Structures are given as structure tokens and as C-alpha cells.
CSV table of C-alpha atoms in Angstrom, one decimal:
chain,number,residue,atom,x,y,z
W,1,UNK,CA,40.3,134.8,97.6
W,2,UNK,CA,38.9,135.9,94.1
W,3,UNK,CA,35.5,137.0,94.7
W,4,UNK,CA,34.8,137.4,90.6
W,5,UNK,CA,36.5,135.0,88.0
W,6,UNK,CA,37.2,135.4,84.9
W,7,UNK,CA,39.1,132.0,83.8
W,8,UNK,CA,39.7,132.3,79.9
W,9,UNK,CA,42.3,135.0,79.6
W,10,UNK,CA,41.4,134.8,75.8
W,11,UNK,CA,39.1,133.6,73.6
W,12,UNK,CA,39.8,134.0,69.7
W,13,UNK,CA,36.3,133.9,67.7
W,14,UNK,CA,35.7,134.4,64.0
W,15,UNK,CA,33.6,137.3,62.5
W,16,UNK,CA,30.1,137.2,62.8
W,17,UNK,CA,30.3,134.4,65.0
W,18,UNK,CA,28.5,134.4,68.5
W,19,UNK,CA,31.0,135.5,71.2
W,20,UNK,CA,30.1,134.0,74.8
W,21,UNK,CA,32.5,135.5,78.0
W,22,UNK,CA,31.7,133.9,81.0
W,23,UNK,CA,32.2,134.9,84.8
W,24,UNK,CA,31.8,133.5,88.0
W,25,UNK,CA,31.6,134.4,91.4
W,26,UNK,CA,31.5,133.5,94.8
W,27,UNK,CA,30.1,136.1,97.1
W,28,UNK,CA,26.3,135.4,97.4
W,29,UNK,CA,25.9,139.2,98.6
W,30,UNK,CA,26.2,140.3,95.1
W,31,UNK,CA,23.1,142.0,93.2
W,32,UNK,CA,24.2,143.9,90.5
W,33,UNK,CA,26.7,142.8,88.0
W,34,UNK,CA,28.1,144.7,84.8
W,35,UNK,CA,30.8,144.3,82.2
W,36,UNK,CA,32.8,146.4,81.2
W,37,UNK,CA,35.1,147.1,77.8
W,38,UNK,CA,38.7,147.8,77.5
W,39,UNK,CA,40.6,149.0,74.2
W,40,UNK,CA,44.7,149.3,74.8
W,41,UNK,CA,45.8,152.5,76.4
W,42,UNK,CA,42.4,153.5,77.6
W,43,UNK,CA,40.2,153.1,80.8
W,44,UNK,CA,37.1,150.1,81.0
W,45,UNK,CA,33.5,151.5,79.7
W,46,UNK,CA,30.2,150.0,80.9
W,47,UNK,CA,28.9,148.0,78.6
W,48,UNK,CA,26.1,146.1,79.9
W,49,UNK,CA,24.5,145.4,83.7
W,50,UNK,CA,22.2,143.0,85.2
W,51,UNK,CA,20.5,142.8,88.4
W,52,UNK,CA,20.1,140.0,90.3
W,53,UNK,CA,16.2,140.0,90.3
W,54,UNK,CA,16.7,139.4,86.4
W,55,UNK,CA,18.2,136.5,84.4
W,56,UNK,CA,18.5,138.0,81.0
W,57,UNK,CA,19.7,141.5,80.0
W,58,UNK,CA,19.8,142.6,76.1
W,59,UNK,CA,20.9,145.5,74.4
W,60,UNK,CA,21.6,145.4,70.7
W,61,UNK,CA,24.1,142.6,69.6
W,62,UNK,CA,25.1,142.7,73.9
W,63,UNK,CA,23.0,140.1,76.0
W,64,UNK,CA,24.2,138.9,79.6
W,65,UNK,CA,22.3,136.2,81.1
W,66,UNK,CA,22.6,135.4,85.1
W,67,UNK,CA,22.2,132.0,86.6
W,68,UNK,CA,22.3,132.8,90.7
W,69,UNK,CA,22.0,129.3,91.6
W,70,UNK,CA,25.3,128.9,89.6
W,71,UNK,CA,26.9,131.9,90.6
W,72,UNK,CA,27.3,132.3,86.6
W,73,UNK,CA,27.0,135.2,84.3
W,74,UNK,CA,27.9,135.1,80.5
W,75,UNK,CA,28.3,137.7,78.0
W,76,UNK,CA,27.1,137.2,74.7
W,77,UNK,CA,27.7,139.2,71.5
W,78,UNK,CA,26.1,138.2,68.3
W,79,UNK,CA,27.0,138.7,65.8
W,80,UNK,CA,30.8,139.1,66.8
W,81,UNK,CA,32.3,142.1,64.7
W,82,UNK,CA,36.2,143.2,64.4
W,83,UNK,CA,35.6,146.3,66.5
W,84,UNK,CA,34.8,144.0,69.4
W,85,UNK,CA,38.0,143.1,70.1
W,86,UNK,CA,39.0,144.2,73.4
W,87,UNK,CA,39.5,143.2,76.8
W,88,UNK,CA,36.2,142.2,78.7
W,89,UNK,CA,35.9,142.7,82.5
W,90,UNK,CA,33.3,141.0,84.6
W,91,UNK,CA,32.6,143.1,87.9
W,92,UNK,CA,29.7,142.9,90.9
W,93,UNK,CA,28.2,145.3,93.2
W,94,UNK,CA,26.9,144.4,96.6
W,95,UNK,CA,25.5,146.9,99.5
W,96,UNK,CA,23.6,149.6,96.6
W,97,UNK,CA,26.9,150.8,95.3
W,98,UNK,CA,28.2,151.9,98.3
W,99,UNK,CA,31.4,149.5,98.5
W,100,UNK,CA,32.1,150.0,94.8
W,101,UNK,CA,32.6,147.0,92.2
W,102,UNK,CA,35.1,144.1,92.3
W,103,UNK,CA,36.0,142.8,89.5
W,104,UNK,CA,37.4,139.9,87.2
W,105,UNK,CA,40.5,139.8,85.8
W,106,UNK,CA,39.4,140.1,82.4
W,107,UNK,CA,38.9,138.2,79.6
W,108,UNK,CA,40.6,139.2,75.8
W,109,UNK,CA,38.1,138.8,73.1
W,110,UNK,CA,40.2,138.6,69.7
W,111,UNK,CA,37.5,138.6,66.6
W,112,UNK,CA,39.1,136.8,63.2
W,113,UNK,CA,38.1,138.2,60.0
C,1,UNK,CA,47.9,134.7,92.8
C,2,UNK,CA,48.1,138.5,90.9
C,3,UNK,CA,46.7,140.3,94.1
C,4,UNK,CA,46.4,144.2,94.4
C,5,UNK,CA,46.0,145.1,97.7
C,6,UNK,CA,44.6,148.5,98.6
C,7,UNK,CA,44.3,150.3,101.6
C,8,UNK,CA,42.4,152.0,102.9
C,9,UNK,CA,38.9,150.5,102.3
C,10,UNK,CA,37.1,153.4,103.2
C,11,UNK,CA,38.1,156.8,104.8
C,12,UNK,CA,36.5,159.8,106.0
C,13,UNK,CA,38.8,163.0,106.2
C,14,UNK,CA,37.9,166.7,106.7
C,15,UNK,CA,38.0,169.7,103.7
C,16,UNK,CA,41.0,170.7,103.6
C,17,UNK,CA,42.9,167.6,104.9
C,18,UNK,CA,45.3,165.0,102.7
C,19,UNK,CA,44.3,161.4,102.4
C,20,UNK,CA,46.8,158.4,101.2
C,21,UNK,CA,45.5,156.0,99.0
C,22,UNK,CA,48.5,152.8,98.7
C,23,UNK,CA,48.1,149.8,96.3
C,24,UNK,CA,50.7,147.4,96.1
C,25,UNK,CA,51.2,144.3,94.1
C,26,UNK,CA,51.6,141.3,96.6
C,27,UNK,CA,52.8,138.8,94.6
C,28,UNK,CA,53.8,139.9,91.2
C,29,UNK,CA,55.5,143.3,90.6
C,30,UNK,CA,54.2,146.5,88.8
C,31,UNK,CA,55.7,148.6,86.7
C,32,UNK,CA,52.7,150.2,85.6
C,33,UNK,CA,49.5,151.1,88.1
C,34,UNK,CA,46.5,152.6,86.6
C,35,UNK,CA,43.6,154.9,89.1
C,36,UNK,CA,40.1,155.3,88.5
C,37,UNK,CA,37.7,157.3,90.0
C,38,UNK,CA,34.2,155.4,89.6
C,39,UNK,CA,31.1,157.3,89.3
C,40,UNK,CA,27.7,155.7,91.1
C,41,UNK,CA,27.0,152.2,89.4
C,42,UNK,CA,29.0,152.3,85.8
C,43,UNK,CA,31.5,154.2,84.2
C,44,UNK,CA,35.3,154.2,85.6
C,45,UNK,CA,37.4,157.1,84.7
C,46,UNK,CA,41.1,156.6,84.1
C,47,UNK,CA,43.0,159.7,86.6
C,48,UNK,CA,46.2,158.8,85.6
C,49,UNK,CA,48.9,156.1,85.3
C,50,UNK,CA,51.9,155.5,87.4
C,51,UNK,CA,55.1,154.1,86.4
C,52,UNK,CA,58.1,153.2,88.5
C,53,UNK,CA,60.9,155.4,88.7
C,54,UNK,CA,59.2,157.8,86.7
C,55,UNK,CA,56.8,160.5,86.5
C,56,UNK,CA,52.9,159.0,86.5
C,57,UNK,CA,50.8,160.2,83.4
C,58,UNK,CA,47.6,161.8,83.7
C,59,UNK,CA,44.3,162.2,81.9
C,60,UNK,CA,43.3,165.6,80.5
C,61,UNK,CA,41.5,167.6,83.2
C,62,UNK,CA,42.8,165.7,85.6
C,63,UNK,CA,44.8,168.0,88.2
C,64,UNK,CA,48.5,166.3,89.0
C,65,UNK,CA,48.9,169.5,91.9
C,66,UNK,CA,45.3,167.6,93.7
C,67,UNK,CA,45.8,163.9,92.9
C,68,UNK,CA,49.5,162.9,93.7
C,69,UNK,CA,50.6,159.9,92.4
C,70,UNK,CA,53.9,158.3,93.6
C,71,UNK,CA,55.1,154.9,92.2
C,72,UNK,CA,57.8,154.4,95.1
C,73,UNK,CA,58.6,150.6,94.2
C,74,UNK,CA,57.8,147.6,91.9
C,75,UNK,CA,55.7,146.4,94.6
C,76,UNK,CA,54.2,150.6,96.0
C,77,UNK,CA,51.7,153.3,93.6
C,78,UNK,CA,50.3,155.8,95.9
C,79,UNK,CA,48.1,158.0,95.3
C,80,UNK,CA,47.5,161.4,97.5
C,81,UNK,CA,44.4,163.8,97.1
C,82,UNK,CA,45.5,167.0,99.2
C,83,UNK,CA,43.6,169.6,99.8
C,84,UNK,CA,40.4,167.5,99.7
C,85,UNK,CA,36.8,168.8,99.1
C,86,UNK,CA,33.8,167.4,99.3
C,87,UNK,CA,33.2,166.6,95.2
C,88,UNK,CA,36.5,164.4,96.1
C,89,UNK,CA,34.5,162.3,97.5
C,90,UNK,CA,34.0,159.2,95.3
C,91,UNK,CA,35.5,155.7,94.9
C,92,UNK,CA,39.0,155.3,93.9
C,93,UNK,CA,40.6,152.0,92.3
C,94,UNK,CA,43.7,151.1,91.5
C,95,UNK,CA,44.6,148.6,88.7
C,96,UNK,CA,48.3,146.6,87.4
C,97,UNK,CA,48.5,144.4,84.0
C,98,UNK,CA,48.5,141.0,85.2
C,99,UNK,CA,51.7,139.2,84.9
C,100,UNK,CA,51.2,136.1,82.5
C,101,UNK,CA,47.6,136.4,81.3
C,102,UNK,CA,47.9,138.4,78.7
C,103,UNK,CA,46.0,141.6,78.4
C,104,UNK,CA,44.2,140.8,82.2
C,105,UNK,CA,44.0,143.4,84.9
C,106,UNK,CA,44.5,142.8,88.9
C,107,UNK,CA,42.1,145.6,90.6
C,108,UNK,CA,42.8,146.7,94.3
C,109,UNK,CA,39.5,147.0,96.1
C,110,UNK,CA,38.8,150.3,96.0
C,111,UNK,CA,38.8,152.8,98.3
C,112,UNK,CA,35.5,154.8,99.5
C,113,UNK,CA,36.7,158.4,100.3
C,114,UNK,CA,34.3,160.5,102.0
C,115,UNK,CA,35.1,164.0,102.6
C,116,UNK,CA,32.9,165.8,105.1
């Protein structure tokens, strides 16, 4: 069963635009969640994280926000820039790192001039 | 559907020893597995990528003599670390493209390796 989902395989969003990627998940045992980036031909790198003790995370144009009574976490990007296309992963941590990450299946972010 | 099972969840092995890392596609086939090594809480680093029926691809600095990669089947990617040391130890995770979405990624489970 898929602990962390991803359900939009893509989403196509016009420059300067906001960008929203959403994830959900299942396993109440998560507390730390992050999101990672993925350009063809090269490995994911971290974006942004959240804790579960927070509902809001922003860094630059990056902000994820956390619902726990949802099980929801969204990704947004404002405003959406050309070099933001990529592949977005969704992944959470349980047990203080120790069991490593699972994660989504990715979502691919396609930014229209 | 799109599941990547990997085995085994978590190991502990002696310096010196070999440890088998398998991934395999249950229910879609994989031409193309990707490892990472994941460093505490963030950043994954891409070891190498295996293709079937040919030789796997690795990352600069990444030693193919260490970390053996064998992609035995559509459905098989293993990955070896021989001679283990201790700064082995990490978390290693296997990823295939998913098979109809697009650009989306199936990740195995990872694999906590311990060496002691």
C-alpha cells in the first residue's frame, strides 16, 4: 500500500503563475516531510522540509504548508519560473531518520512561458 | 501498482564482509534502476544506474570495484558493497521510471546498512 501519494503525474502552469504540488499520506507515524527536485539525468535535491510540529515552511519563492488532520502537504512556488520545471517528489520520515524516507511518486511540473 | 520491492530492510554485516542489496520491479518491468545513498535527513546521492543486459553507469567518485551493480533481469538490479567498512554504513535506495506516468519514479524502501 502507498504510504505517500503523489496523484497528479503533471501539472503544466504558466510563468509567473503560482505553482501548488500536493501530497498525501497515510502513515500517521510520519514527522518530518521534505520535497525534493529532479532535473532529467540527474539525482533528486532537497528542496524544502517541514516538521510535523509546524504547518507552514517558507523559503524564498518555496513554501510547503502541512495540514496533519488531512494527512495533506502542498508545495507552493510563487512566482512559477521556467527553471522550475522538473520533477517534484514528495517524501516522509518517521522514527528520527533512522528508517530513511519514503516517498511519492513524483509529480512533473512543466512551467509555460 | 508500480511497486519496487527492496530487500533487505535493514542489515548489519561485519568490516570486511559482502552485503546484497536486491530491488525488483513487481509488477512493471525495469530496464533502467537508479541507487542512492541518502545522507541523514536530505540530500540523496545518485551511485550509479543499472541497465539490463548491460554494464550499470556510475557517478564520478563513485567506486564500481566497492559497489557492484548487477541488472540480472527486467524484473532483478542488485546491488553488492564488498569489502564493507564502517563509512558504508548509510541508507541505500533504489529507484525505476514508472511505467505510464510520465516522468514519475517507483522507490524501493530502502535499505539501512550498518557495518560494525
Amino acid at each position: 500500500d502507498q504510504q505517500v501519494k503523489q496523484n497528479s503525474p503533471s501539472l503544466s502552469v504558466q510563468e509567473g503563475r503560482i505553482s501548488i504540488l500536493n501530497c498525501d499520506y497515510t502513515n500517521s507515524m510520519f514527522d518530518y516531510f521534505l520535497w525534493y527536485k529532479k532535473y532529467p539525468a540527474e539525482g533528486p535535491t532537497f528542496l524544502i522540509s517541514i516538521s510535523s510540529i509546524k504547518d507552514k515552511n517558507e523559503d524564498g519563492r518555496f513554501t510547503v504548508f502541512l495540514n496533519k488532520s488531512a494527512k495533506h502537504l502542498s508545495l507552493h512556488i510563487v512566482p512559477s519560473q521556467p527553471g522550475d520545471s522538473a520533477v517534484y517528489f514528495c517524501a516522509a520520515d518517521s522514527g528520527g531518520g533512522a528508517d530513511g524516507l519514503t516517498f511519492g511518486k513524483g509529480t512533473h511540473l512543466i512551467i509555460q512561458p | 501498482g508500480a511497486v519496487v520491492s527492496q530487500h533487505p530492510s535493514r542489515v548489519i554485516c561485519k568490516s570486511g564482509t559482502s552485503v546484497k542489496i536486491e530491488c525488483r520491479s513487481l509488477d512493471f518491468q525495469a530496464t533502467t534502476m537508479f541507487w542512492y545513498r541518502q545522507f541523514p535527513k536530505k540530500s540523496l546521492m545518485l551511485m550509479a544506474t543499472s541497465n539490463e543486459g548491460s554494464k550499470a553507469t556510475y557517478e564520478q567518485g563513485v567506486e564500481k570495484d566497492k559497489f557492484l551493480i548487477n541488472h540480472a533481469s527486467l524484473t532483478l538490479s542488485t546491488l553488492t558493497v564488498t569489502s564493507a567498512h564502517p563509512e558504508d554504513s548509510s541508507f541505500y535506495i533504489c529507484s525505476a521510471p514508472t511505467p505510464f506516468r510520465g516522468d514519475g519514479y517507483t522507490f524501493g524502501s530502502g535499505t539501512r546498512l550498518t557495518v560494525v
